[in-house]
Amino acid sequence: MKRKQKIYRDTAFSFSCEACGRCCHDKKIQLNPYEIVRTADYLGIGTGEFLAKYMKTDEPFLKMQPSRACVFLVAGRCTVHPARPLVCRLYPLGQHLSGEGYEHFTCVTPEESCEGRIGERSTVDRFLVMNDTESYMEASRKYLELFYRFYETMVERLQQRDDVELDLGAYEKKVLMEEWFDVDKVVAEYCQGGEMPVPADLSGRVQLHIEALGARFGSGSEVS
């Protein structure tokens, strides 16, 4: 298989991960709100505490240790493996989604010291199933669609502010860090305003978070 070529769910593919931890160094691991909730729940903490402890303050990436290892890598093992983010579940594949929802994958070349081996004994689709990616990929699609709506709304609003100079990139980053990722805070405020209880289950909280963001940015709550 040629690296970086487009491959699809029915493409022959397999990867034998040996949990060597080599891929857990020198990577910028970006998380979306769903992944933050999943990992925070696994650790038994709220999303606000998770952001403060494990995420960079101005970017949606996990912190790194001084050794350039992922913050969750301890003694060569991932301490949140059951709740690991999608990018880790997909490795060495990368998923690519267009604004129209078209999907393809690419395969990166593992580190030279990686003990895993790429083969063609199965398919990409089977690999995705084995790594329990579906709920993560569905959430990723929803948040990506919502992000496109958010971005369009922000551009439109800024274009109407002739008397104010506002850096879209800086404003976008501020909103994303404060409103997109602290799911518990956003859902609590949304439920308080609507006089409804905060769902105890993860899927209910994520759905209300999407509704809250849709209402906040004038895109409605229909994210499917």
JSON list of C-alpha atoms in Angstrom, two decimals:
[
{"chain": "A", "resi": 1, "resn": "MET", "atom": "CA", "xyz": [0.00, 0.00, 0.00]},
{"chain": "A", "resi": 2, "resn": "LYS", "atom": "CA", "xyz": [1.40, 3.38, -1.02]},
{"chain": "A", "resi": 3, "resn": "ARG", "atom": "CA", "xyz": [1.47, 5.86, 1.81]},
{"chain": "A", "resi": 4, "resn": "LYS", "atom": "CA", "xyz": [-0.78, 8.95, 1.50]},
{"chain": "A", "resi": 5, "resn": "GLN", "atom": "CA", "xyz": [-2.88, 7.48, -1.30]},
{"chain": "A", "resi": 6, "resn": "LYS", "atom": "CA", "xyz": [-6.64, 7.72, -0.80]},
{"chain": "A", "resi": 7, "resn": "ILE", "atom": "CA", "xyz": [-8.13, 4.52, 0.58]},
{"chain": "A", "resi": 8, "resn": "TYR", "atom": "CA", "xyz": [-11.67, 3.65, 1.54]},
{"chain": "A", "resi": 9, "resn": "ARG", "atom": "CA", "xyz": [-13.61, 1.42, 3.91]},
{"chain": "A", "resi": 10, "resn": "ASP", "atom": "CA", "xyz": [-13.47, -1.57, 1.55]},
{"chain": "A", "resi": 11, "resn": "THR", "atom": "CA", "xyz": [-9.70, -1.24, 0.96]},
{"chain": "A", "resi": 12, "resn": "ALA", "atom": "CA", "xyz": [-7.59, -4.18, 2.12]},
{"chain": "A", "resi": 13, "resn": "PHE", "atom": "CA", "xyz": [-5.85, -3.14, 5.34]},
{"chain": "A", "resi": 14, "resn": "SER", "atom": "CA", "xyz": [-4.68, -4.46, 8.70]},
{"chain": "A", "resi": 15, "resn": "PHE", "atom": "CA", "xyz": [-2.44, -3.24, 11.50]},
{"chain": "A", "resi": 16, "resn": "SER", "atom": "CA", "xyz": [-1.03, -5.32, 14.31]},
{"chain": "A", "resi": 17, "resn": "CYS", "atom": "CA", "xyz": [-0.58, -2.92, 17.22]},
{"chain": "A", "resi": 18, "resn": "GLU", "atom": "CA", "xyz": [1.87, -4.21, 19.85]},
{"chain": "A", "resi": 19, "resn": "ALA", "atom": "CA", "xyz": [1.18, -1.37, 22.34]},
{"chain": "A", "resi": 20, "resn": "CYS", "atom": "CA", "xyz": [4.82, -0.31, 22.22]},
{"chain": "A", "resi": 21, "resn": "GLY", "atom": "CA", "xyz": [3.93, 3.36, 22.83]},
{"chain": "A", "resi": 22, "resn": "ARG", "atom": "CA", "xyz": [6.23, 4.64, 20.09]},
{"chain": "A", "resi": 23, "resn": "CYS", "atom": "CA", "xyz": [3.40, 6.57, 18.41]},
{"chain": "A", "resi": 24, "resn": "CYS", "atom": "CA", "xyz": [2.61, 8.41, 21.66]},
{"chain": "A", "resi": 25, "resn": "HIS", "atom": "CA", "xyz": [5.51, 10.87, 21.28]},
{"chain": "A", "resi": 26, "resn": "ASP", "atom": "CA", "xyz": [5.85, 14.12, 19.35]},
{"chain": "A", "resi": 27, "resn": "LYS", "atom": "CA", "xyz": [2.20, 14.20, 18.29]},
{"chain": "A", "resi": 28, "resn": "LYS", "atom": "CA", "xyz": [-0.26, 17.07, 18.52]},
{"chain": "A", "resi": 29, "resn": "ILE", "atom": "CA", "xyz": [-3.41, 15.29, 19.66]},
{"chain": "A", "resi": 30, "resn": "GLN", "atom": "CA", "xyz": [-6.46, 17.41, 18.95]},
{"chain": "A", "resi": 31, "resn": "LEU", "atom": "CA", "xyz": [-9.69, 16.63, 20.79]},
{"chain": "A", "resi": 32, "resn": "ASN", "atom": "CA", "xyz": [-13.28, 17.55, 20.00]},
{"chain": "A", "resi": 33, "resn": "PRO", "atom": "CA", "xyz": [-15.94, 18.04, 22.71]},
{"chain": "A", "resi": 34, "resn": "TYR", "atom": "CA", "xyz": [-17.14, 14.43, 22.49]},
{"chain": "A", "resi": 35, "resn": "GLU", "atom": "CA", "xyz": [-13.65, 13.09, 23.10]},
{"chain": "A", "resi": 36, "resn": "ILE", "atom": "CA", "xyz": [-13.21, 15.46, 26.03]},
{"chain": "A", "resi": 37, "resn": "VAL", "atom": "CA", "xyz": [-16.42, 14.23, 27.65]},
{"chain": "A", "resi": 38, "resn": "ARG", "atom": "CA", "xyz": [-15.52, 10.58, 27.07]},
{"chain": "A", "resi": 39, "resn": "THR", "atom": "CA", "xyz": [-12.06, 10.95, 28.58]},
{"chain": "A", "resi": 40, "resn": "ALA", "atom": "CA", "xyz": [-13.21, 13.15, 31.46]},
{"chain": "A", "resi": 41, "resn": "ASP", "atom": "CA", "xyz": [-15.94, 10.65, 32.33]},
{"chain": "A", "resi": 42, "resn": "TYR", "atom": "CA", "xyz": [-13.40, 7.83, 32.25]},
{"chain": "A", "resi": 43, "resn": "LEU", "atom": "CA", "xyz": [-11.21, 9.75, 34.68]},
{"chain": "A", "resi": 44, "resn": "GLY", "atom": "CA", "xyz": [-14.18, 10.61, 36.88]},
{"chain": "A", "resi": 45, "resn": "ILE", "atom": "CA", "xyz": [-13.79, 14.38, 36.56]},
{"chain": "A", "resi": 46, "resn": "GLY", "atom": "CA", "xyz": [-15.69, 17.24, 34.95]},
{"chain": "A", "resi": 47, "resn": "THR", "atom": "CA", "xyz": [-14.79, 18.75, 31.60]},
{"chain": "A", "resi": 48, "resn": "GLY", "atom": "CA", "xyz": [-13.64, 21.99, 33.25]},
{"chain": "A", "resi": 49, "resn": "GLU", "atom": "CA", "xyz": [-11.13, 20.13, 35.41]},
{"chain": "A", "resi": 50, "resn": "PHE", "atom": "CA", "xyz": [-10.06, 18.05, 32.42]},
{"chain": "A", "resi": 51, "resn": "LEU", "atom": "CA", "xyz": [-9.31, 21.18, 30.39]},
{"chain": "A", "resi": 52, "resn": "ALA", "atom": "CA", "xyz": [-7.30, 22.70, 33.22]},
{"chain": "A", "resi": 53, "resn": "LYS", "atom": "CA", "xyz": [-5.24, 19.58, 33.86]},
{"chain": "A", "resi": 54, "resn": "TYR", "atom": "CA", "xyz": [-4.69, 18.02, 30.46]},
{"chain": "A", "resi": 55, "resn": "MET", "atom": "CA", "xyz": [-5.34, 20.51, 27.65]},
{"chain": "A", "resi": 56, "resn": "LYS", "atom": "CA", "xyz": [-3.28, 23.45, 26.44]},
{"chain": "A", "resi": 57, "resn": "THR", "atom": "CA", "xyz": [-4.75, 26.76, 27.51]},
{"chain": "A", "resi": 58, "resn": "ASP", "atom": "CA", "xyz": [-5.08, 28.33, 24.07]},
{"chain": "A", "resi": 59, "resn": "GLU", "atom": "CA", "xyz": [-5.33, 25.38, 21.69]},
{"chain": "A", "resi": 60, "resn": "PRO", "atom": "CA", "xyz": [-7.54, 22.26, 21.52]},
{"chain": "A", "resi": 61, "resn": "PHE", "atom": "CA", "xyz": [-4.57, 19.91, 21.98]},
{"chain": "A", "resi": 62, "resn": "LEU", "atom": "CA", "xyz": [-3.50, 17.62, 24.79]},
{"chain": "A", "resi": 63, "resn": "LYS", "atom": "CA", "xyz": [-0.49, 18.70, 26.80]},
{"chain": "A", "resi": 64, "resn": "MET", "atom": "CA", "xyz": [2.84, 16.93, 26.38]},
{"chain": "A", "resi": 65, "resn": "GLN", "atom": "CA", "xyz": [5.28, 15.82, 29.01]},
{"chain": "A", "resi": 66, "resn": "PRO", "atom": "CA", "xyz": [8.82, 17.29, 28.97]},
{"chain": "A", "resi": 67, "resn": "SER", "atom": "CA", "xyz": [9.88, 14.09, 27.20]},
{"chain": "A", "resi": 68, "resn": "ARG", "atom": "CA", "xyz": [7.48, 14.99, 24.36]},
{"chain": "A", "resi": 69, "resn": "ALA", "atom": "CA", "xyz": [5.29, 12.05, 25.31]},
{"chain": "A", "resi": 70, "resn": "CYS", "atom": "CA", "xyz": [1.52, 12.33, 25.54]},
{"chain": "A", "resi": 71, "resn": "VAL", "atom": "CA", "xyz": [0.34, 13.51, 28.96]},
{"chain": "A", "resi": 72, "resn": "PHE", "atom": "CA", "xyz": [-1.46, 10.18, 29.42]},
{"chain": "A", "resi": 73, "resn": "LEU", "atom": "CA", "xyz": [1.51, 7.93, 28.65]},
{"chain": "A", "resi": 74, "resn": "VAL", "atom": "CA", "xyz": [2.86, 6.44, 31.87]},
{"chain": "A", "resi": 75, "resn": "ALA", "atom": "CA", "xyz": [5.53, 3.71, 31.99]},
{"chain": "A", "resi": 76, "resn": "GLY", "atom": "CA", "xyz": [5.04, 3.14, 28.29]},
{"chain": "A", "resi": 77, "resn": "ARG", "atom": "CA", "xyz": [1.30, 2.55, 28.55]},
{"chain": "A", "resi": 78, "resn": "CYS", "atom": "CA", "xyz": [-1.74, 4.71, 27.81]},
{"chain": "A", "resi": 79, "resn": "THR", "atom": "CA", "xyz": [-3.61, 5.37, 31.05]},
{"chain": "A", "resi": 80, "resn": "VAL", "atom": "CA", "xyz": [-6.87, 6.28, 29.26]},
{"chain": "A", "resi": 81, "resn": "HIS", "atom": "CA", "xyz": [-6.76, 3.59, 26.58]},
{"chain": "A", "resi": 82, "resn": "PRO", "atom": "CA", "xyz": [-10.45, 2.58, 26.80]},
{"chain": "A", "resi": 83, "resn": "ALA", "atom": "CA", "xyz": [-11.38, 6.26, 26.26]},
{"chain": "A", "resi": 84, "resn": "ARG", "atom": "CA", "xyz": [-8.56, 7.22, 23.91]},
{"chain": "A", "resi": 85, "resn": "PRO", "atom": "CA", "xyz": [-9.43, 9.77, 21.19]},
{"chain": "A", "resi": 86, "resn": "LEU", "atom": "CA", "xyz": [-10.30, 8.92, 17.61]},
{"chain": "A", "resi": 87, "resn": "VAL", "atom": "CA", "xyz": [-6.90, 9.81, 16.16]},
{"chain": "A", "resi": 88, "resn": "CYS", "atom": "CA", "xyz": [-5.33, 7.18, 18.43]},
{"chain": "A", "resi": 89, "resn": "ARG", "atom": "CA", "xyz": [-7.96, 4.58, 17.55]},
{"chain": "A", "resi": 90, "resn": "LEU", "atom": "CA", "xyz": [-7.36, 5.18, 13.84]},
{"chain": "A", "resi": 91, "resn": "TYR", "atom": "CA", "xyz": [-3.54, 5.10, 13.90]},
{"chain": "A", "resi": 92, "resn": "PRO", "atom": "CA", "xyz": [-1.83, 4.61, 11.46]},
{"chain": "A", "resi": 93, "resn": "LEU", "atom": "CA", "xyz": [-4.84, 5.72, 9.44]},
{"chain": "A", "resi": 94, "resn": "GLY", "atom": "CA", "xyz": [-6.07, 9.27, 9.10]},
{"chain": "A", "resi": 95, "resn": "GLN", "atom": "CA", "xyz": [-9.68, 10.09, 8.33]},
{"chain": "A", "resi": 96, "resn": "HIS", "atom": "CA", "xyz": [-10.52, 12.95, 5.97]},
{"chain": "A", "resi": 97, "resn": "LEU", "atom": "CA", "xyz": [-13.98, 14.52, 5.68]},
{"chain": "A", "resi": 98, "resn": "SER", "atom": "CA", "xyz": [-14.95, 17.16, 3.16]},
{"chain": "A", "resi": 99, "resn": "GLY", "atom": "CA", "xyz": [-17.47, 19.89, 3.88]},
{"chain": "A", "resi": 100, "resn": "GLU", "atom": "CA", "xyz": [-19.98, 17.84, 1.88]},
{"chain": "A", "resi": 101, "resn": "GLY", "atom": "CA", "xyz": [-19.41, 14.80, 4.07]},
{"chain": "A", "resi": 102, "resn": "TYR", "atom": "CA", "xyz": [-17.29, 12.74, 1.66]},
{"chain": "A", "resi": 103, "resn": "GLU", "atom": "CA", "xyz": [-14.88, 10.44, 3.44]},
{"chain": "A", "resi": 104, "resn": "HIS", "atom": "CA", "xyz": [-11.58, 8.83, 2.64]},
{"chain": "A", "resi": 105, "resn": "PHE", "atom": "CA", "xyz": [-8.55, 7.65, 4.60]},
{"chain": "A", "resi": 106, "resn": "THR", "atom": "CA", "xyz": [-4.79, 7.80, 4.26]},
{"chain": "A", "resi": 107, "resn": "CYS", "atom": "CA", "xyz": [-2.13, 5.67, 5.88]},
{"chain": "A", "resi": 108, "resn": "VAL", "atom": "CA", "xyz": [0.91, 7.25, 7.51]},
{"chain": "A", "resi": 109, "resn": "THR", "atom": "CA", "xyz": [4.26, 5.54, 7.83]},
{"chain": "A", "resi": 110, "resn": "PRO", "atom": "CA", "xyz": [4.73, 4.40, 11.44]},
{"chain": "A", "resi": 111, "resn": "GLU", "atom": "CA", "xyz": [7.85, 5.39, 13.34]},
{"chain": "A", "resi": 112, "resn": "GLU", "atom": "CA", "xyz": [10.89, 3.25, 12.53]},
{"chain": "A", "resi": 113, "resn": "SER", "atom": "CA", "xyz": [10.89, 1.92, 16.08]},
{"chain": "A", "resi": 114, "resn": "CYS", "atom": "CA", "xyz": [7.17, 1.04, 15.98]},
{"chain": "A", "resi": 115, "resn": "GLU", "atom": "CA", "xyz": [6.61, -2.66, 16.66]},
{"chain": "A", "resi": 116, "resn": "GLY", "atom": "CA", "xyz": [3.28, -2.75, 14.81]},
{"chain": "A", "resi": 117, "resn": "ARG", "atom": "CA", "xyz": [3.00, -4.00, 11.26]},
{"chain": "A", "resi": 118, "resn": "ILE", "atom": "CA", "xyz": [0.79, -2.87, 8.39]},
{"chain": "A", "resi": 119, "resn": "GLY", "atom": "CA", "xyz": [-0.74, -5.57, 6.22]},
{"chain": "A", "resi": 120, "resn": "GLU", "atom": "CA", "xyz": [-3.72, -6.40, 4.02]},
{"chain": "A", "resi": 121, "resn": "ARG", "atom": "CA", "xyz": [-5.30, -9.29, 5.91]},
{"chain": "A", "resi": 122, "resn": "SER", "atom": "CA", "xyz": [-8.56, -7.44, 6.53]},
{"chain": "A", "resi": 123, "resn": "THR", "atom": "CA", "xyz": [-10.25, -4.18, 5.48]},
{"chain": "A", "resi": 124, "resn": "VAL", "atom": "CA", "xyz": [-10.33, -0.60, 6.67]},
{"chain": "A", "resi": 125, "resn": "ASP", "atom": "CA", "xyz": [-13.94, -1.05, 7.73]},
{"chain": "A", "resi": 126, "resn": "ARG", "atom": "CA", "xyz": [-13.12, -4.06, 9.88]},
{"chain": "A", "resi": 127, "resn": "PHE", "atom": "CA", "xyz": [-10.23, -2.15, 11.45]},
{"chain": "A", "resi": 128, "resn": "LEU", "atom": "CA", "xyz": [-12.65, 0.66, 12.36]},
{"chain": "A", "resi": 129, "resn": "VAL", "atom": "CA", "xyz": [-15.06, -1.80, 13.97]},
{"chain": "A", "resi": 130, "resn": "MET", "atom": "CA", "xyz": [-12.31, -3.52, 15.94]},
{"chain": "A", "resi": 131, "resn": "ASN", "atom": "CA", "xyz": [-11.21, -0.17, 17.36]},
{"chain": "A", "resi": 132, "resn": "ASP", "atom": "CA", "xyz": [-14.75, 0.95, 18.27]},
{"chain": "A", "resi": 133, "resn": "THR", "atom": "CA", "xyz": [-14.61, 4.13, 16.20]},
{"chain": "A", "resi": 134, "resn": "GLU", "atom": "CA", "xyz": [-18.21, 4.59, 15.07]},
{"chain": "A", "resi": 135, "resn": "SER", "atom": "CA", "xyz": [-19.52, 6.74, 17.94]},
{"chain": "A", "resi": 136, "resn": "TYR", "atom": "CA", "xyz": [-16.37, 8.87, 17.74]},
{"chain": "A", "resi": 137, "resn": "MET", "atom": "CA", "xyz": [-16.68, 9.33, 13.99]},
{"chain": "A", "resi": 138, "resn": "GLU", "atom": "CA", "xyz": [-20.37, 10.19, 14.20]},
{"chain": "A", "resi": 139, "resn": "ALA", "atom": "CA", "xyz": [-19.67, 12.83, 16.85]},
{"chain": "A", "resi": 140, "resn": "SER", "atom": "CA", "xyz": [-16.79, 14.16, 14.78]},
{"chain": "A", "resi": 141, "resn": "ARG", "atom": "CA", "xyz": [-19.09, 14.60, 11.78]},
{"chain": "A", "resi": 142, "resn": "LYS", "atom": "CA", "xyz": [-21.66, 16.46, 13.87]},
{"chain": "A", "resi": 143, "resn": "TYR", "atom": "CA", "xyz": [-19.15, 18.83, 15.41]},
{"chain": "A", "resi": 144, "resn": "LEU", "atom": "CA", "xyz": [-17.44, 19.42, 12.07]},
{"chain": "A", "resi": 145, "resn": "GLU", "atom": "CA", "xyz": [-20.74, 20.40, 10.48]},
{"chain": "A", "resi": 146, "resn": "LEU", "atom": "CA", "xyz": [-21.49, 22.67, 13.41]},
{"chain": "A", "resi": 147, "resn": "PHE", "atom": "CA", "xyz": [-18.04, 24.22, 13.16]},
{"chain": "A", "resi": 148, "resn": "TYR", "atom": "CA", "xyz": [-18.60, 25.10, 9.50]},
{"chain": "A", "resi": 149, "resn": "ARG", "atom": "CA", "xyz": [-21.85, 26.81, 10.49]},
{"chain": "A", "resi": 150, "resn": "PHE", "atom": "CA", "xyz": [-20.13, 28.58, 13.38]},
{"chain": "A", "resi": 151, "resn": "TYR", "atom": "CA", "xyz": [-17.35, 29.85, 11.12]},
{"chain": "A", "resi": 152, "resn": "GLU", "atom": "CA", "xyz": [-19.78, 31.17, 8.51]},
{"chain": "A", "resi": 153, "resn": "THR", "atom": "CA", "xyz": [-21.78, 32.91, 11.24]},
{"chain": "A", "resi": 154, "resn": "MET", "atom": "CA", "xyz": [-18.67, 34.52, 12.70]},
{"chain": "A", "resi": 155, "resn": "VAL", "atom": "CA", "xyz": [-17.53, 35.81, 9.31]},
{"chain": "A", "resi": 156, "resn": "GLU", "atom": "CA", "xyz": [-20.96, 37.30, 8.63]},
{"chain": "A", "resi": 157, "resn": "ARG", "atom": "CA", "xyz": [-21.07, 38.99, 12.04]},
{"chain": "A", "resi": 158, "resn": "LEU", "atom": "CA", "xyz": [-17.58, 40.41, 11.74]},
{"chain": "A", "resi": 159, "resn": "GLN", "atom": "CA", "xyz": [-18.32, 41.79, 8.28]},
{"chain": "A", "resi": 160, "resn": "GLN", "atom": "CA", "xyz": [-21.10, 43.85, 9.85]},
{"chain": "A", "resi": 161, "resn": "ARG", "atom": "CA", "xyz": [-18.74, 45.39, 12.46]},
{"chain": "A", "resi": 162, "resn": "ASP", "atom": "CA", "xyz": [-17.32, 48.25, 10.39]},
{"chain": "A", "resi": 163, "resn": "ASP", "atom": "CA", "xyz": [-16.43, 50.28, 13.46]},
{"chain": "A", "resi": 164, "resn": "VAL", "atom": "CA", "xyz": [-14.58, 47.51, 15.27]},
{"chain": "A", "resi": 165, "resn": "GLU", "atom": "CA", "xyz": [-11.43, 45.72, 14.25]},
{"chain": "A", "resi": 166, "resn": "LEU", "atom": "CA", "xyz": [-11.62, 42.14, 15.47]},
{"chain": "A", "resi": 167, "resn": "ASP", "atom": "CA", "xyz": [-9.18, 39.38, 14.64]},
{"chain": "A", "resi": 168, "resn": "LEU", "atom": "CA", "xyz": [-11.30, 36.43, 13.48]},
{"chain": "A", "resi": 169, "resn": "GLY", "atom": "CA", "xyz": [-8.62, 33.91, 14.39]},
{"chain": "A", "resi": 170, "resn": "ALA", "atom": "CA", "xyz": [-8.24, 35.24, 17.93]},
{"chain": "A", "resi": 171, "resn": "TYR", "atom": "CA", "xyz": [-11.99, 35.51, 18.46]},
{"chain": "A", "resi": 172, "resn": "GLU", "atom": "CA", "xyz": [-12.58, 32.05, 17.03]},
{"chain": "A", "resi": 173, "resn": "LYS", "atom": "CA", "xyz": [-9.96, 30.56, 19.36]},
{"chain": "A", "resi": 174, "resn": "LYS", "atom": "CA", "xyz": [-11.44, 32.30, 22.40]},
{"chain": "A", "resi": 175, "resn": "VAL", "atom": "CA", "xyz": [-14.95, 31.09, 21.66]},
{"chain": "A", "resi": 176, "resn": "LEU", "atom": "CA", "xyz": [-13.83, 27.54, 20.91]},
{"chain": "A", "resi": 177, "resn": "MET", "atom": "CA", "xyz": [-11.81, 27.21, 24.09]},
{"chain": "A", "resi": 178, "resn": "GLU", "atom": "CA", "xyz": [-14.45, 28.75, 26.34]},
{"chain": "A", "resi": 179, "resn": "GLU", "atom": "CA", "xyz": [-17.68, 27.44, 24.84]},
{"chain": "A", "resi": 180, "resn": "TRP", "atom": "CA", "xyz": [-16.95, 24.39, 22.72]},
{"chain": "A", "resi": 181, "resn": "PHE", "atom": "CA", "xyz": [-14.80, 22.36, 25.05]},
{"chain": "A", "resi": 182, "resn": "ASP", "atom": "CA", "xyz": [-16.17, 22.91, 28.56]},
{"chain": "A", "resi": 183, "resn": "VAL", "atom": "CA", "xyz": [-19.18, 20.75, 27.78]},
{"chain": "A", "resi": 184, "resn": "ASP", "atom": "CA", "xyz": [-20.40, 20.49, 31.38]},
{"chain": "A", "resi": 185, "resn": "LYS", "atom": "CA", "xyz": [-20.51, 24.26, 31.79]},
{"chain": "A", "resi": 186, "resn": "VAL", "atom": "CA", "xyz": [-22.30, 24.90, 28.50]},
{"chain": "A", "resi": 187, "resn": "VAL", "atom": "CA", "xyz": [-24.86, 22.14, 29.11]},
{"chain": "A", "resi": 188, "resn": "ALA", "atom": "CA", "xyz": [-25.50, 23.26, 32.70]},
{"chain": "A", "resi": 189, "resn": "GLU", "atom": "CA", "xyz": [-26.17, 26.84, 31.59]},
{"chain": "A", "resi": 190, "resn": "TYR", "atom": "CA", "xyz": [-28.36, 25.66, 28.70]},
{"chain": "A", "resi": 191, "resn": "CYS", "atom": "CA", "xyz": [-30.40, 23.41, 30.96]},
{"chain": "A", "resi": 192, "resn": "GLN", "atom": "CA", "xyz": [-30.76, 26.14, 33.57]},
{"chain": "A", "resi": 193, "resn": "GLY", "atom": "CA", "xyz": [-32.05, 28.55, 30.95]},
{"chain": "A", "resi": 194, "resn": "GLY", "atom": "CA", "xyz": [-34.49, 25.97, 29.64]},
{"chain": "A", "resi": 195, "resn": "GLU", "atom": "CA", "xyz": [-35.49, 24.81, 33.12]},
{"chain": "A", "resi": 196, "resn": "MET", "atom": "CA", "xyz": [-34.65, 21.20, 32.42]},
{"chain": "A", "resi": 197, "resn": "PRO", "atom": "CA", "xyz": [-32.44, 18.66, 34.19]},
{"chain": "A", "resi": 198, "resn": "VAL", "atom": "CA", "xyz": [-28.90, 17.96, 33.05]},
{"chain": "A", "resi": 199, "resn": "PRO", "atom": "CA", "xyz": [-28.80, 14.48, 31.47]},
{"chain": "A", "resi": 200, "resn": "ALA", "atom": "CA", "xyz": [-26.77, 11.94, 33.39]},
{"chain": "A", "resi": 201, "resn": "ASP", "atom": "CA", "xyz": [-25.81, 9.97, 30.30]},
{"chain": "A", "resi": 202, "resn": "LEU", "atom": "CA", "xyz": [-23.01, 10.95, 27.96]},
{"chain": "A", "resi": 203, "resn": "SER", "atom": "CA", "xyz": [-25.05, 10.89, 24.74]},
{"chain": "A", "resi": 204, "resn": "GLY", "atom": "CA", "xyz": [-27.71, 13.13, 26.26]},
{"chain": "A", "resi": 205, "resn": "ARG", "atom": "CA", "xyz": [-25.14, 15.68, 27.40]},
{"chain": "A", "resi": 206, "resn": "VAL", "atom": "CA", "xyz": [-23.44, 15.71, 24.01]},
{"chain": "A", "resi": 207, "resn": "GLN", "atom": "CA", "xyz": [-26.75, 16.18, 22.19]},
{"chain": "A", "resi": 208, "resn": "LEU", "atom": "CA", "xyz": [-27.69, 19.11, 24.42]},
{"chain": "A", "resi": 209, "resn": "HIS", "atom": "CA", "xyz": [-24.21, 20.58, 23.95]},
{"chain": "A", "resi": 210, "resn": "ILE", "atom": "CA", "xyz": [-24.72, 20.49, 20.19]},
{"chain": "A", "resi": 211, "resn": "GLU", "atom": "CA", "xyz": [-28.16, 22.08, 20.58]},
{"chain": "A", "resi": 212, "resn": "ALA", "atom": "CA", "xyz": [-26.73, 24.78, 22.85]},
{"chain": "A", "resi": 213, "resn": "LEU", "atom": "CA", "xyz": [-23.97, 25.65, 20.40]},
{"chain": "A", "resi": 214, "resn": "GLY", "atom": "CA", "xyz": [-26.43, 25.67, 17.52]},
{"chain": "A", "resi": 215, "resn": "ALA", "atom": "CA", "xyz": [-28.68, 28.09, 19.39]},
{"chain": "A", "resi": 216, "resn": "ARG", "atom": "CA", "xyz": [-25.71, 30.22, 20.47]},
{"chain": "A", "resi": 217, "resn": "PHE", "atom": "CA", "xyz": [-24.42, 30.73, 16.95]},
{"chain": "A", "resi": 218, "resn": "GLY", "atom": "CA", "xyz": [-27.75, 31.07, 15.20]},
{"chain": "A", "resi": 219, "resn": "SER", "atom": "CA", "xyz": [-27.54, 27.81, 13.28]},
{"chain": "A", "resi": 220, "resn": "GLY", "atom": "CA", "xyz": [-30.38, 26.01, 15.00]},
{"chain": "A", "resi": 221, "resn": "SER", "atom": "CA", "xyz": [-30.10, 22.65, 16.67]},
{"chain": "A", "resi": 222, "resn": "GLU", "atom": "CA", "xyz": [-30.51, 20.35, 13.69]},
{"chain": "A", "resi": 223, "resn": "VAL", "atom": "CA", "xyz": [-27.16, 18.64, 13.48]},
{"chain": "A", "resi": 224, "resn": "SER", "atom": "CA", "xyz": [-27.53, 15.15, 12.12]}
]
